[in-house]
Amino acid sequence: MRRVRRVYPFQIIGAKFGVENKRVLLADEPGMFKTSQAIMAKARAELEEGRDLKTLVVCPNSVREHWRQEFFKWYHKNSDSRIVIAESGRFNETVQQAPYSDAVIINYELM
């Protein structure tokens, strides 16, 4: 049974803003669903362009796994999503997987 997600109006506005402006900074307060807005914007942009768009998420090390879980929750491919978390000891492997991934998640320290 698939769980129904509640989408708030401000999330739709934020995702739409992301699609319309291509490169944006979502700087809302913590807990304002910025992650889901960004993922919804990616999914909508892919639908509009008719192709997969490569995505790089740069975030603190402490939230990399959260981003991965949110992709599985909000991205239209769900469990078929190819999400790669870059690890310092496996960086070359991550680079090789990147072209075949829906998103690569990397922390600031690896930049």
PDB file of C-alpha atoms in Angstrom:
ATOM      1  CA  MET A   1       0.000   0.000   0.000  1.00  0.00           C
ATOM      2  CA  ARG A   2       1.439   3.333  -1.043  1.00  0.00           C
ATOM      3  CA  ARG A   3       1.484   6.067   1.582  1.00  0.00           C
ATOM      4  CA  VAL A   4      -0.210   9.337   0.621  1.00  0.00           C
ATOM      5  CA  ARG A   5       1.998  12.385   1.018  1.00  0.00           C
ATOM      6  CA  ARG A   6       0.532  15.713   1.999  1.00  0.00           C
ATOM      7  CA  VAL A   7       1.746  18.564  -0.172  1.00  0.00           C
ATOM      8  CA  TYR A   8       1.356  22.081   1.200  1.00  0.00           C
ATOM      9  CA  PRO A   9       0.595  25.032  -1.094  1.00  0.00           C
ATOM     10  CA  PHE A  10       3.940  26.693  -0.307  1.00  0.00           C
ATOM     11  CA  GLN A  11       5.735  23.531  -1.454  1.00  0.00           C
ATOM     12  CA  ILE A  12       4.027  23.774  -4.835  1.00  0.00           C
ATOM     13  CA  ILE A  13       4.941  27.475  -5.056  1.00  0.00           C
ATOM     14  CA  GLY A  14       8.580  26.714  -4.175  1.00  0.00           C
ATOM     15  CA  ALA A  15       8.827  23.858  -6.687  1.00  0.00           C
ATOM     16  CA  LYS A  16       7.217  25.981  -9.413  1.00  0.00           C
ATOM     17  CA  PHE A  17       9.659  28.808  -8.646  1.00  0.00           C
ATOM     18  CA  GLY A  18      12.531  26.332  -9.017  1.00  0.00           C
ATOM     19  CA  VAL A  19      11.300  25.097 -12.397  1.00  0.00           C
ATOM     20  CA  GLU A  20      10.664  28.591 -13.750  1.00  0.00           C
ATOM     21  CA  ASN A  21      14.006  30.033 -12.617  1.00  0.00           C
ATOM     22  CA  LYS A  22      16.233  26.943 -13.154  1.00  0.00           C
ATOM     23  CA  ARG A  23      18.908  27.901 -10.583  1.00  0.00           C
ATOM     24  CA  VAL A  24      17.549  28.950  -7.230  1.00  0.00           C
ATOM     25  CA  LEU A  25      18.453  29.056  -3.566  1.00  0.00           C
ATOM     26  CA  LEU A  26      15.728  27.889  -1.203  1.00  0.00           C
ATOM     27  CA  ALA A  27      16.669  29.614   2.056  1.00  0.00           C
ATOM     28  CA  ASP A  28      13.596  29.033   4.192  1.00  0.00           C
ATOM     29  CA  GLU A  29      13.811  28.273   7.886  1.00  0.00           C
ATOM     30  CA  PRO A  30      14.627  24.684   8.970  1.00  0.00           C
ATOM     31  CA  GLY A  31      11.654  22.349   8.700  1.00  0.00           C
ATOM     32  CA  MET A  32       9.995  24.190   5.813  1.00  0.00           C
ATOM     33  CA  PHE A  33      10.287  21.243   3.378  1.00  0.00           C
ATOM     34  CA  LYS A  34      13.066  22.685   1.190  1.00  0.00           C
ATOM     35  CA  THR A  35      14.271  19.189   0.309  1.00  0.00           C
ATOM     36  CA  SER A  36      10.883  18.072  -0.998  1.00  0.00           C
ATOM     37  CA  GLN A  37      10.458  21.348  -2.924  1.00  0.00           C
ATOM     38  CA  ALA A  38      13.806  20.854  -4.656  1.00  0.00           C
ATOM     39  CA  ILE A  39      13.019  17.237  -5.549  1.00  0.00           C
ATOM     40  CA  MET A  40       9.548  18.151  -6.833  1.00  0.00           C
ATOM     41  CA  ALA A  41      11.123  20.907  -8.953  1.00  0.00           C
ATOM     42  CA  LYS A  42      13.562  18.387 -10.456  1.00  0.00           C
ATOM     43  CA  ALA A  43      10.738  15.949 -11.247  1.00  0.00           C
ATOM     44  CA  ARG A  44       8.585  18.671 -12.820  1.00  0.00           C
ATOM     45  CA  ALA A  45      11.485  20.028 -14.899  1.00  0.00           C
ATOM     46  CA  GLU A  46      12.185  16.507 -16.180  1.00  0.00           C
ATOM     47  CA  LEU A  47       8.550  16.076 -17.193  1.00  0.00           C
ATOM     48  CA  GLU A  48       8.532  19.425 -18.989  1.00  0.00           C
ATOM     49  CA  GLU A  49      11.806  18.757 -20.805  1.00  0.00           C
ATOM     50  CA  GLY A  50      11.011  15.120 -21.531  1.00  0.00           C
ATOM     51  CA  ARG A  51      14.349  13.842 -20.284  1.00  0.00           C
ATOM     52  CA  ASP A  52      16.241  12.993 -17.110  1.00  0.00           C
ATOM     53  CA  LEU A  53      18.217  15.860 -15.623  1.00  0.00           C
ATOM     54  CA  LYS A  54      21.418  15.158 -13.742  1.00  0.00           C
ATOM     55  CA  THR A  55      21.362  16.503 -10.207  1.00  0.00           C
ATOM     56  CA  LEU A  56      24.135  17.190  -7.731  1.00  0.00           C
ATOM     57  CA  VAL A  57      23.122  17.788  -4.119  1.00  0.00           C
ATOM     58  CA  VAL A  58      25.768  19.426  -1.941  1.00  0.00           C
ATOM     59  CA  CYS A  59      24.837  19.302   1.732  1.00  0.00           C
ATOM     60  CA  PRO A  60      26.254  18.791   5.222  1.00  0.00           C
ATOM     61  CA  ASN A  61      27.476  15.279   5.894  1.00  0.00           C
ATOM     62  CA  SER A  62      24.822  14.846   8.589  1.00  0.00           C
ATOM     63  CA  VAL A  63      21.895  15.107   6.119  1.00  0.00           C
ATOM     64  CA  ARG A  64      23.128  13.061   3.143  1.00  0.00           C
ATOM     65  CA  GLU A  65      21.062  10.030   4.138  1.00  0.00           C
ATOM     66  CA  HIS A  66      18.031  12.272   4.737  1.00  0.00           C
ATOM     67  CA  TRP A  67      18.332  13.566   1.155  1.00  0.00           C
ATOM     68  CA  ARG A  68      18.508   9.990  -0.168  1.00  0.00           C
ATOM     69  CA  GLN A  69      15.392   8.981   1.776  1.00  0.00           C
ATOM     70  CA  GLU A  70      13.536  12.069   0.576  1.00  0.00           C
ATOM     71  CA  PHE A  71      14.356  11.219  -3.047  1.00  0.00           C
ATOM     72  CA  PHE A  72      12.727   7.823  -2.579  1.00  0.00           C
ATOM     73  CA  LYS A  73       9.730   9.558  -0.986  1.00  0.00           C
ATOM     74  CA  TRP A  74       9.182  12.487  -3.387  1.00  0.00           C
ATOM     75  CA  TYR A  75      10.815  11.636  -6.709  1.00  0.00           C
ATOM     76  CA  HIS A  76       8.498  10.154  -9.344  1.00  0.00           C
ATOM     77  CA  LYS A  77      10.683   7.091  -9.858  1.00  0.00           C
ATOM     78  CA  ASN A  78      10.460   6.202  -6.135  1.00  0.00           C
ATOM     79  CA  SER A  79      12.176   2.856  -5.519  1.00  0.00           C
ATOM     80  CA  ASP A  80      13.591   2.831  -9.067  1.00  0.00           C
ATOM     81  CA  SER A  81      15.564   6.012  -8.372  1.00  0.00           C
ATOM     82  CA  ARG A  82      19.315   5.762  -8.766  1.00  0.00           C
ATOM     83  CA  ILE A  83      20.652   7.873  -5.924  1.00  0.00           C
ATOM     84  CA  VAL A  84      24.379   7.787  -5.152  1.00  0.00           C
ATOM     85  CA  ILE A  85      25.918   9.100  -1.939  1.00  0.00           C
ATOM     86  CA  ALA A  86      29.555  10.057  -2.443  1.00  0.00           C
ATOM     87  CA  GLU A  87      31.938   8.573   0.098  1.00  0.00           C
ATOM     88  CA  SER A  88      35.481   9.858   0.534  1.00  0.00           C
ATOM     89  CA  GLY A  89      37.000   6.373   0.259  1.00  0.00           C
ATOM     90  CA  ARG A  90      34.921   5.542  -2.842  1.00  0.00           C
ATOM     91  CA  PHE A  91      35.017   8.884  -4.665  1.00  0.00           C
ATOM     92  CA  ASN A  92      36.286   7.431  -7.978  1.00  0.00           C
ATOM     93  CA  GLU A  93      33.497   4.844  -7.906  1.00  0.00           C
ATOM     94  CA  THR A  94      30.970   7.633  -7.353  1.00  0.00           C
ATOM     95  CA  VAL A  95      32.333   9.561 -10.332  1.00  0.00           C
ATOM     96  CA  GLN A  96      31.918   6.448 -12.505  1.00  0.00           C
ATOM     97  CA  GLN A  97      28.303   5.935 -11.319  1.00  0.00           C
ATOM     98  CA  ALA A  98      27.290   9.591 -11.707  1.00  0.00           C
ATOM     99  CA  PRO A  99      26.305   9.471 -15.414  1.00  0.00           C
ATOM    100  CA  TYR A 100      23.857   6.637 -14.667  1.00  0.00           C
ATOM    101  CA  SER A 101      22.360   8.232 -11.544  1.00  0.00           C
ATOM    102  CA  ASP A 102      19.303  10.399 -11.033  1.00  0.00           C
ATOM    103  CA  ALA A 103      21.162  12.298  -8.319  1.00  0.00           C
ATOM    104  CA  VAL A 104      24.549  12.343  -6.646  1.00  0.00           C
ATOM    105  CA  ILE A 105      24.678  13.515  -3.042  1.00  0.00           C
ATOM    106  CA  ILE A 106      27.965  14.893  -1.796  1.00  0.00           C
ATOM    107  CA  ASN A 107      28.953  16.660   1.390  1.00  0.00           C
ATOM    108  CA  TYR A 108      30.783  19.998   1.554  1.00  0.00           C
ATOM    109  CA  GLU A 109      34.056  18.417   2.676  1.00  0.00           C
ATOM    110  CA  LEU A 110      34.367  16.392  -0.537  1.00  0.00           C
ATOM    111  CA  MET A 111      34.009  19.436  -2.777  1.00  0.00           C
TER     112      MET A 111
END
